[in-house]
Amino acid sequence: MRQENTVDTSTNIEFVTEIMEFSRFGALSQVFVIEALRRYALQIVISRARTLDIPGIPRDTWFALGEEIDAKLLAKYGVYRTIKT
């Protein structure tokens, strides 16, 4: 039997903190979240946000945000190199 969904009332910061700190996979969840940020920020920077349609947020603002987060990730973790398979 399916249970009813309840609305989570935690803040975004509390929610992300829970994802990063309380996973059955331990610290690997932090790697996952940082990798997701890195990939999405890079995707926005590369696409120059041309293909995005975020209601209420101008494309230029979304692009600038992607650039900002990408720069912060680069400053903290350095250049990311992928392994080609």
PDB file of N, CA and C in Angstrom:
ATOM      1  N   MET A   1       0.836  -1.175   0.000  1.00  0.00           N
ATOM      2  CA  MET A   1       0.000   0.000   0.000  1.00  0.00           C
ATOM      3  C   MET A   1       0.891   1.252   0.000  1.00  0.00           C
ATOM      4  N   ARG A   2       0.519   2.202  -0.796  1.00  0.00           N
ATOM      5  CA  ARG A   2       1.300   3.422  -0.942  1.00  0.00           C
ATOM      6  C   ARG A   2       0.944   4.435   0.144  1.00  0.00           C
ATOM      7  N   GLN A   3       1.980   5.054   0.733  1.00  0.00           N
ATOM      8  CA  GLN A   3       1.747   6.070   1.750  1.00  0.00           C
ATOM      9  C   GLN A   3       1.580   7.431   1.099  1.00  0.00           C
ATOM     10  N   GLU A   4       0.844   8.307   1.764  1.00  0.00           N
ATOM     11  CA  GLU A   4       0.683   9.667   1.267  1.00  0.00           C
ATOM     12  C   GLU A   4       1.998  10.411   1.390  1.00  0.00           C
ATOM     13  N   ASN A   5       2.261  11.258   0.392  1.00  0.00           N
ATOM     14  CA  ASN A   5       3.449  12.100   0.455  1.00  0.00           C
ATOM     15  C   ASN A   5       3.203  13.250   1.410  1.00  0.00           C
ATOM     16  N   THR A   6       4.199  13.568   2.205  1.00  0.00           N
ATOM     17  CA  THR A   6       4.113  14.731   3.073  1.00  0.00           C
ATOM     18  C   THR A   6       5.088  15.775   2.550  1.00  0.00           C
ATOM     19  N   VAL A   7       4.751  17.014   2.738  1.00  0.00           N
ATOM     20  CA  VAL A   7       5.592  18.102   2.257  1.00  0.00           C
ATOM     21  C   VAL A   7       6.725  18.321   3.235  1.00  0.00           C
ATOM     22  N   ASP A   8       7.930  18.380   2.704  1.00  0.00           N
ATOM     23  CA  ASP A   8       9.120  18.652   3.509  1.00  0.00           C
ATOM     24  C   ASP A   8       9.185  20.158   3.747  1.00  0.00           C
ATOM     25  N   THR A   9       9.252  20.571   4.979  1.00  0.00           N
ATOM     26  CA  THR A   9       9.267  22.001   5.301  1.00  0.00           C
ATOM     27  C   THR A   9      10.666  22.512   5.611  1.00  0.00           C
ATOM     28  N   SER A  10      11.680  21.692   5.384  1.00  0.00           N
ATOM     29  CA  SER A  10      13.041  22.147   5.647  1.00  0.00           C
ATOM     30  C   SER A  10      13.451  23.202   4.616  1.00  0.00           C
ATOM     31  N   THR A  11      14.421  24.024   4.991  1.00  0.00           N
ATOM     32  CA  THR A  11      14.948  25.014   4.056  1.00  0.00           C
ATOM     33  C   THR A  11      15.816  24.303   3.024  1.00  0.00           C
ATOM     34  N   ASN A  12      16.151  24.982   1.952  1.00  0.00           N
ATOM     35  CA  ASN A  12      17.040  24.396   0.943  1.00  0.00           C
ATOM     36  C   ASN A  12      18.391  24.032   1.544  1.00  0.00           C
ATOM     37  N   ILE A  13      18.912  24.883   2.412  1.00  0.00           N
ATOM     38  CA  ILE A  13      20.209  24.605   3.047  1.00  0.00           C
ATOM     39  C   ILE A  13      20.116  23.366   3.926  1.00  0.00           C
ATOM     40  N   GLU A  14      19.053  23.254   4.711  1.00  0.00           N
ATOM     41  CA  GLU A  14      18.865  22.068   5.550  1.00  0.00           C
ATOM     42  C   GLU A  14      18.744  20.811   4.695  1.00  0.00           C
ATOM     43  N   PHE A  15      18.020  20.915   3.591  1.00  0.00           N
ATOM     44  CA  PHE A  15      17.818  19.776   2.700  1.00  0.00           C
ATOM     45  C   PHE A  15      19.134  19.314   2.081  1.00  0.00           C
ATOM     46  N   VAL A  16      19.920  20.252   1.560  1.00  0.00           N
ATOM     47  CA  VAL A  16      21.206  19.900   0.946  1.00  0.00           C
ATOM     48  C   VAL A  16      22.168  19.371   2.004  1.00  0.00           C
ATOM     49  N   THR A  17      22.147  19.962   3.185  1.00  0.00           N
ATOM     50  CA  THR A  17      22.995  19.470   4.273  1.00  0.00           C
ATOM     51  C   THR A  17      22.645  18.023   4.615  1.00  0.00           C
ATOM     52  N   GLU A  18      21.357  17.724   4.659  1.00  0.00           N
ATOM     53  CA  GLU A  18      20.947  16.351   4.949  1.00  0.00           C
ATOM     54  C   GLU A  18      21.439  15.393   3.862  1.00  0.00           C
ATOM     55  N   ILE A  19      21.307  15.799   2.611  1.00  0.00           N
ATOM     56  CA  ILE A  19      21.785  14.954   1.513  1.00  0.00           C
ATOM     57  C   ILE A  19      23.282  14.694   1.652  1.00  0.00           C
ATOM     58  N   MET A  20      24.030  15.736   1.983  1.00  0.00           N
ATOM     59  CA  MET A  20      25.486  15.612   2.028  1.00  0.00           C
ATOM     60  C   MET A  20      26.008  14.945   3.298  1.00  0.00           C
ATOM     61  N   GLU A  21      25.283  15.051   4.400  1.00  0.00           N
ATOM     62  CA  GLU A  21      25.795  14.540   5.673  1.00  0.00           C
ATOM     63  C   GLU A  21      25.158  13.238   6.159  1.00  0.00           C
ATOM     64  N   PHE A  22      23.965  12.921   5.656  1.00  0.00           N
ATOM     65  CA  PHE A  22      23.255  11.761   6.196  1.00  0.00           C
ATOM     66  C   PHE A  22      22.839  10.806   5.088  1.00  0.00           C
ATOM     67  N   SER A  23      23.817  10.242   4.425  1.00  0.00           N
ATOM     68  CA  SER A  23      23.562   9.290   3.350  1.00  0.00           C
ATOM     69  C   SER A  23      24.035   7.911   3.790  1.00  0.00           C
ATOM     70  N   ARG A  24      23.353   6.906   3.321  1.00  0.00           N
ATOM     71  CA  ARG A  24      23.822   5.547   3.612  1.00  0.00           C
ATOM     72  C   ARG A  24      25.131   5.247   2.895  1.00  0.00           C
ATOM     73  N   PHE A  25      25.524   6.135   1.969  1.00  0.00           N
ATOM     74  CA  PHE A  25      26.783   5.979   1.242  1.00  0.00           C
ATOM     75  C   PHE A  25      27.894   6.842   1.831  1.00  0.00           C
ATOM     76  N   GLY A  26      27.620   7.465   2.951  1.00  0.00           N
ATOM     77  CA  GLY A  26      28.631   8.267   3.637  1.00  0.00           C
ATOM     78  C   GLY A  26      29.066   9.468   2.819  1.00  0.00           C
ATOM     79  N   ALA A  27      30.352   9.770   2.881  1.00  0.00           N
ATOM     80  CA  ALA A  27      30.904  10.958   2.236  1.00  0.00           C
ATOM     81  C   ALA A  27      30.796  10.913   0.710  1.00  0.00           C
ATOM     82  N   LEU A  28      30.520   9.747   0.143  1.00  0.00           N
ATOM     83  CA  LEU A  28      30.357   9.648  -1.303  1.00  0.00           C
ATOM     84  C   LEU A  28      29.210  10.534  -1.791  1.00  0.00           C
ATOM     85  N   SER A  29      28.233  10.771  -0.929  1.00  0.00           N
ATOM     86  CA  SER A  29      27.130  11.655  -1.324  1.00  0.00           C
ATOM     87  C   SER A  29      27.634  13.079  -1.544  1.00  0.00           C
ATOM     88  N   GLN A  30      28.660  13.493  -0.821  1.00  0.00           N
ATOM     89  CA  GLN A  30      29.235  14.822  -1.030  1.00  0.00           C
ATOM     90  C   GLN A  30      29.895  14.906  -2.399  1.00  0.00           C
ATOM     91  N   VAL A  31      30.586  13.852  -2.783  1.00  0.00           N
ATOM     92  CA  VAL A  31      31.203  13.802  -4.099  1.00  0.00           C
ATOM     93  C   VAL A  31      30.125  13.913  -5.184  1.00  0.00           C
ATOM     94  N   PHE A  32      29.022  13.211  -4.973  1.00  0.00           N
ATOM     95  CA  PHE A  32      27.927  13.231  -5.935  1.00  0.00           C
ATOM     96  C   PHE A  32      27.360  14.643  -6.103  1.00  0.00           C
ATOM     97  N   VAL A  33      27.111  15.326  -4.984  1.00  0.00           N
ATOM     98  CA  VAL A  33      26.537  16.676  -5.039  1.00  0.00           C
ATOM     99  C   VAL A  33      27.504  17.647  -5.712  1.00  0.00           C
ATOM    100  N   ILE A  34      28.777  17.598  -5.361  1.00  0.00           N
ATOM    101  CA  ILE A  34      29.767  18.491  -5.976  1.00  0.00           C
ATOM    102  C   ILE A  34      29.886  18.191  -7.462  1.00  0.00           C
ATOM    103  N   GLU A  35      29.887  16.926  -7.829  1.00  0.00           N
ATOM    104  CA  GLU A  35      29.963  16.543  -9.246  1.00  0.00           C
ATOM    105  C   GLU A  35      28.739  17.044 -10.011  1.00  0.00           C
ATOM    106  N   ALA A  36      27.570  16.946  -9.395  1.00  0.00           N
ATOM    107  CA  ALA A  36      26.350  17.451 -10.037  1.00  0.00           C
ATOM    108  C   ALA A  36      26.436  18.962 -10.245  1.00  0.00           C
ATOM    109  N   LEU A  37      26.910  19.678  -9.248  1.00  0.00           N
ATOM    110  CA  LEU A  37      27.101  21.127  -9.383  1.00  0.00           C
ATOM    111  C   LEU A  37      28.081  21.441 -10.510  1.00  0.00           C
ATOM    112  N   ARG A  38      29.201  20.726 -10.503  1.00  0.00           N
ATOM    113  CA  ARG A  38      30.231  20.963 -11.507  1.00  0.00           C
ATOM    114  C   ARG A  38      29.696  20.742 -12.916  1.00  0.00           C
ATOM    115  N   ARG A  39      29.007  19.621 -13.109  1.00  0.00           N
ATOM    116  CA  ARG A  39      28.497  19.301 -14.449  1.00  0.00           C
ATOM    117  C   ARG A  39      27.437  20.296 -14.916  1.00  0.00           C
ATOM    118  N   TYR A  40      26.527  20.666 -14.024  1.00  0.00           N
ATOM    119  CA  TYR A  40      25.457  21.574 -14.434  1.00  0.00           C
ATOM    120  C   TYR A  40      25.999  22.979 -14.690  1.00  0.00           C
ATOM    121  N   ALA A  41      26.885  23.461 -13.817  1.00  0.00           N
ATOM    122  CA  ALA A  41      27.473  24.789 -14.024  1.00  0.00           C
ATOM    123  C   ALA A  41      28.234  24.825 -15.345  1.00  0.00           C
ATOM    124  N   LEU A  42      29.007  23.790 -15.624  1.00  0.00           N
ATOM    125  CA  LEU A  42      29.754  23.731 -16.881  1.00  0.00           C
ATOM    126  C   LEU A  42      28.811  23.665 -18.075  1.00  0.00           C
ATOM    127  N   GLN A  43      27.741  22.911 -17.948  1.00  0.00           N
ATOM    128  CA  GLN A  43      26.742  22.818 -19.024  1.00  0.00           C
ATOM    129  C   GLN A  43      26.161  24.198 -19.333  1.00  0.00           C
ATOM    130  N   ILE A  44      25.857  24.970 -18.305  1.00  0.00           N
ATOM    131  CA  ILE A  44      25.303  26.308 -18.488  1.00  0.00           C
ATOM    132  C   ILE A  44      26.330  27.210 -19.153  1.00  0.00           C
ATOM    133  N   VAL A  45      27.566  27.165 -18.691  1.00  0.00           N
ATOM    134  CA  VAL A  45      28.621  28.009 -19.265  1.00  0.00           C
ATOM    135  C   VAL A  45      28.846  27.677 -20.736  1.00  0.00           C
ATOM    136  N   ILE A  46      28.906  26.403 -21.056  1.00  0.00           N
ATOM    137  CA  ILE A  46      29.150  25.983 -22.440  1.00  0.00           C
ATOM    138  C   ILE A  46      27.988  26.369 -23.350  1.00  0.00           C
ATOM    139  N   SER A  47      26.776  26.180 -22.866  1.00  0.00           N
ATOM    140  CA  SER A  47      25.612  26.457 -23.712  1.00  0.00           C
ATOM    141  C   SER A  47      25.300  27.946 -23.791  1.00  0.00           C
ATOM    142  N   ARG A  48      25.927  28.723 -22.915  1.00  0.00           N
ATOM    143  CA  ARG A  48      25.628  30.162 -22.784  1.00  0.00           C
ATOM    144  C   ARG A  48      24.137  30.344 -22.496  1.00  0.00           C
ATOM    145  N   ALA A  49      23.518  29.315 -21.932  1.00  0.00           N
ATOM    146  CA  ALA A  49      22.128  29.340 -21.481  1.00  0.00           C
ATOM    147  C   ALA A  49      21.132  29.629 -22.602  1.00  0.00           C
ATOM    148  N   ARG A  50      21.535  29.420 -23.842  1.00  0.00           N
ATOM    149  CA  ARG A  50      20.631  29.690 -24.975  1.00  0.00           C
ATOM    150  C   ARG A  50      19.435  28.757 -24.984  1.00  0.00           C
ATOM    151  N   THR A  51      19.642  27.538 -24.562  1.00  0.00           N
ATOM    152  CA  THR A  51      18.568  26.549 -24.661  1.00  0.00           C
ATOM    153  C   THR A  51      17.700  26.500 -23.413  1.00  0.00           C
ATOM    154  N   LEU A  52      18.027  27.300 -22.424  1.00  0.00           N
ATOM    155  CA  LEU A  52      17.271  27.247 -21.177  1.00  0.00           C
ATOM    156  C   LEU A  52      16.100  28.213 -21.189  1.00  0.00           C
ATOM    157  N   ASP A  53      15.042  27.770 -20.593  1.00  0.00           N
ATOM    158  CA  ASP A  53      13.882  28.630 -20.407  1.00  0.00           C
ATOM    159  C   ASP A  53      13.436  28.466 -18.965  1.00  0.00           C
ATOM    160  N   ILE A  54      13.985  29.288 -18.094  1.00  0.00           N
ATOM    161  CA  ILE A  54      13.659  29.241 -16.684  1.00  0.00           C
ATOM    162  C   ILE A  54      12.660  30.363 -16.412  1.00  0.00           C
ATOM    163  N   PRO A  55      11.418  30.033 -16.123  1.00  0.00           N
ATOM    164  CA  PRO A  55      10.410  31.074 -15.908  1.00  0.00           C
ATOM    165  C   PRO A  55      10.834  32.076 -14.829  1.00  0.00           C
ATOM    166  N   GLY A  56      10.789  33.349 -15.174  1.00  0.00           N
ATOM    167  CA  GLY A  56      11.081  34.409 -14.215  1.00  0.00           C
ATOM    168  C   GLY A  56      12.549  34.721 -14.027  1.00  0.00           C
ATOM    169  N   ILE A  57      13.435  33.975 -14.686  1.00  0.00           N
ATOM    170  CA  ILE A  57      14.873  34.237 -14.541  1.00  0.00           C
ATOM    171  C   ILE A  57      15.454  34.481 -15.927  1.00  0.00           C
ATOM    172  N   PRO A  58      15.974  35.689 -16.158  1.00  0.00           N
ATOM    173  CA  PRO A  58      16.566  35.977 -17.470  1.00  0.00           C
ATOM    174  C   PRO A  58      17.734  35.034 -17.780  1.00  0.00           C
ATOM    175  N   ARG A  59      17.861  34.656 -19.044  1.00  0.00           N
ATOM    176  CA  ARG A  59      18.940  33.740 -19.460  1.00  0.00           C
ATOM    177  C   ARG A  59      20.318  34.278 -19.087  1.00  0.00           C
ATOM    178  N   ASP A  60      20.533  35.588 -19.251  1.00  0.00           N
ATOM    179  CA  ASP A  60      21.834  36.177 -18.913  1.00  0.00           C
ATOM    180  C   ASP A  60      22.161  36.011 -17.435  1.00  0.00           C
ATOM    181  N   THR A  61      21.151  36.111 -16.590  1.00  0.00           N
ATOM    182  CA  THR A  61      21.352  35.928 -15.154  1.00  0.00           C
ATOM    183  C   THR A  61      21.703  34.478 -14.852  1.00  0.00           C
ATOM    184  N   TRP A  62      20.994  33.543 -15.483  1.00  0.00           N
ATOM    185  CA  TRP A  62      21.261  32.113 -15.276  1.00  0.00           C
ATOM    186  C   TRP A  62      22.673  31.769 -15.734  1.00  0.00           C
ATOM    187  N   PHE A  63      23.086  32.339 -16.871  1.00  0.00           N
ATOM    188  CA  PHE A  63      24.443  32.118 -17.379  1.00  0.00           C
ATOM    189  C   PHE A  63      25.472  32.676 -16.398  1.00  0.00           C
ATOM    190  N   ALA A  64      25.252  33.896 -15.918  1.00  0.00           N
ATOM    191  CA  ALA A  64      26.197  34.512 -14.978  1.00  0.00           C
ATOM    192  C   ALA A  64      26.304  33.681 -13.696  1.00  0.00           C
ATOM    193  N   LEU A  65      25.191  33.131 -13.250  1.00  0.00           N
ATOM    194  CA  LEU A  65      25.202  32.275 -12.072  1.00  0.00           C
ATOM    195  C   LEU A  65      26.006  31.003 -12.335  1.00  0.00           C
ATOM    196  N   GLY A  66      25.820  30.408 -13.511  1.00  0.00           N
ATOM    197  CA  GLY A  66      26.606  29.232 -13.885  1.00  0.00           C
ATOM    198  C   GLY A  66      28.089  29.544 -13.914  1.00  0.00           C
ATOM    199  N   GLU A  67      28.443  30.704 -14.467  1.00  0.00           N
ATOM    200  CA  GLU A  67      29.854  31.129 -14.494  1.00  0.00           C
ATOM    201  C   GLU A  67      30.412  31.301 -13.084  1.00  0.00           C
ATOM    202  N   GLU A  68      29.628  31.935 -12.229  1.00  0.00           N
ATOM    203  CA  GLU A  68      30.083  32.175 -10.856  1.00  0.00           C
ATOM    204  C   GLU A  68      30.347  30.867 -10.121  1.00  0.00           C
ATOM    205  N   ILE A  69      29.395  29.945 -10.200  1.00  0.00           N
ATOM    206  CA  ILE A  69      29.552  28.668  -9.502  1.00  0.00           C
ATOM    207  C   ILE A  69      30.684  27.857 -10.114  1.00  0.00           C
ATOM    208  N   ASP A  70      30.794  27.862 -11.440  1.00  0.00           N
ATOM    209  CA  ASP A  70      31.883  27.168 -12.114  1.00  0.00           C
ATOM    210  C   ASP A  70      33.236  27.718 -11.655  1.00  0.00           C
ATOM    211  N   ALA A  71      33.352  29.032 -11.543  1.00  0.00           N
ATOM    212  CA  ALA A  71      34.605  29.656 -11.099  1.00  0.00           C
ATOM    213  C   ALA A  71      34.944  29.275  -9.660  1.00  0.00           C
ATOM    214  N   LYS A  72      33.920  29.224  -8.808  1.00  0.00           N
ATOM    215  CA  LYS A  72      34.159  28.837  -7.411  1.00  0.00           C
ATOM    216  C   LYS A  72      34.610  27.380  -7.315  1.00  0.00           C
ATOM    217  N   LEU A  73      34.002  26.512  -8.109  1.00  0.00           N
ATOM    218  CA  LEU A  73      34.409  25.105  -8.122  1.00  0.00           C
ATOM    219  C   LEU A  73      35.832  24.960  -8.646  1.00  0.00           C
ATOM    220  N   LEU A  74      36.168  25.723  -9.671  1.00  0.00           N
ATOM    221  CA  LEU A  74      37.528  25.699 -10.225  1.00  0.00           C
ATOM    222  C   LEU A  74      38.544  26.176  -9.189  1.00  0.00           C
ATOM    223  N   ALA A  75      38.208  27.250  -8.474  1.00  0.00           N
ATOM    224  CA  ALA A  75      39.116  27.781  -7.451  1.00  0.00           C
ATOM    225  C   ALA A  75      39.324  26.776  -6.314  1.00  0.00           C
ATOM    226  N   LYS A  76      38.275  26.058  -5.945  1.00  0.00           N
ATOM    227  CA  LYS A  76      38.385  25.108  -4.833  1.00  0.00           C
ATOM    228  C   LYS A  76      39.022  23.786  -5.242  1.00  0.00           C
ATOM    229  N   TYR A  77      38.635  23.255  -6.414  1.00  0.00           N
ATOM    230  CA  TYR A  77      39.052  21.905  -6.790  1.00  0.00           C
ATOM    231  C   TYR A  77      40.038  21.841  -7.945  1.00  0.00           C
ATOM    232  N   GLY A  78      40.300  22.974  -8.594  1.00  0.00           N
ATOM    233  CA  GLY A  78      41.217  22.979  -9.725  1.00  0.00           C
ATOM    234  C   GLY A  78      40.530  22.502 -10.997  1.00  0.00           C
ATOM    235  N   VAL A  79      41.321  22.361 -12.032  1.00  0.00           N
ATOM    236  CA  VAL A  79      40.803  21.959 -13.339  1.00  0.00           C
ATOM    237  C   VAL A  79      40.362  20.505 -13.265  1.00  0.00           C
ATOM    238  N   TYR A  80      39.199  20.251 -13.779  1.00  0.00           N
ATOM    239  CA  TYR A  80      38.645  18.906 -13.790  1.00  0.00           C
ATOM    240  C   TYR A  80      39.024  18.232 -15.097  1.00  0.00           C
ATOM    241  N   ARG A  81      39.601  17.078 -15.004  1.00  0.00           N
ATOM    242  CA  ARG A  81      39.984  16.339 -16.194  1.00  0.00           C
ATOM    243  C   ARG A  81      39.180  15.050 -16.241  1.00  0.00           C
ATOM    244  N   THR A  82      38.567  14.802 -17.368  1.00  0.00           N
ATOM    245  CA  THR A  82      37.817  13.562 -17.520  1.00  0.00           C
ATOM    246  C   THR A  82      38.705  12.505 -18.145  1.00  0.00           C
ATOM    247  N   ILE A  83      38.387  11.277 -17.870  1.00  0.00           N
ATOM    248  CA  ILE A  83      39.112  10.153 -18.450  1.00  0.00           C
ATOM    249  C   ILE A  83      38.259   9.643 -19.613  1.00  0.00           C
ATOM    250  N   LYS A  84      38.814   9.655 -20.792  1.00  0.00           N
ATOM    251  CA  LYS A  84      38.093   9.174 -21.974  1.00  0.00           C
ATOM    252  C   LYS A  84      38.152   7.652 -21.996  1.00  0.00           C
ATOM    253  N   THR A  85      36.990   7.043 -22.260  1.00  0.00           N
ATOM    254  CA  THR A  85      36.969   5.584 -22.348  1.00  0.00           C
ATOM    255  C   THR A  85      36.566   5.141 -23.729  1.00  0.00           C
TER     256      THR A  85
END
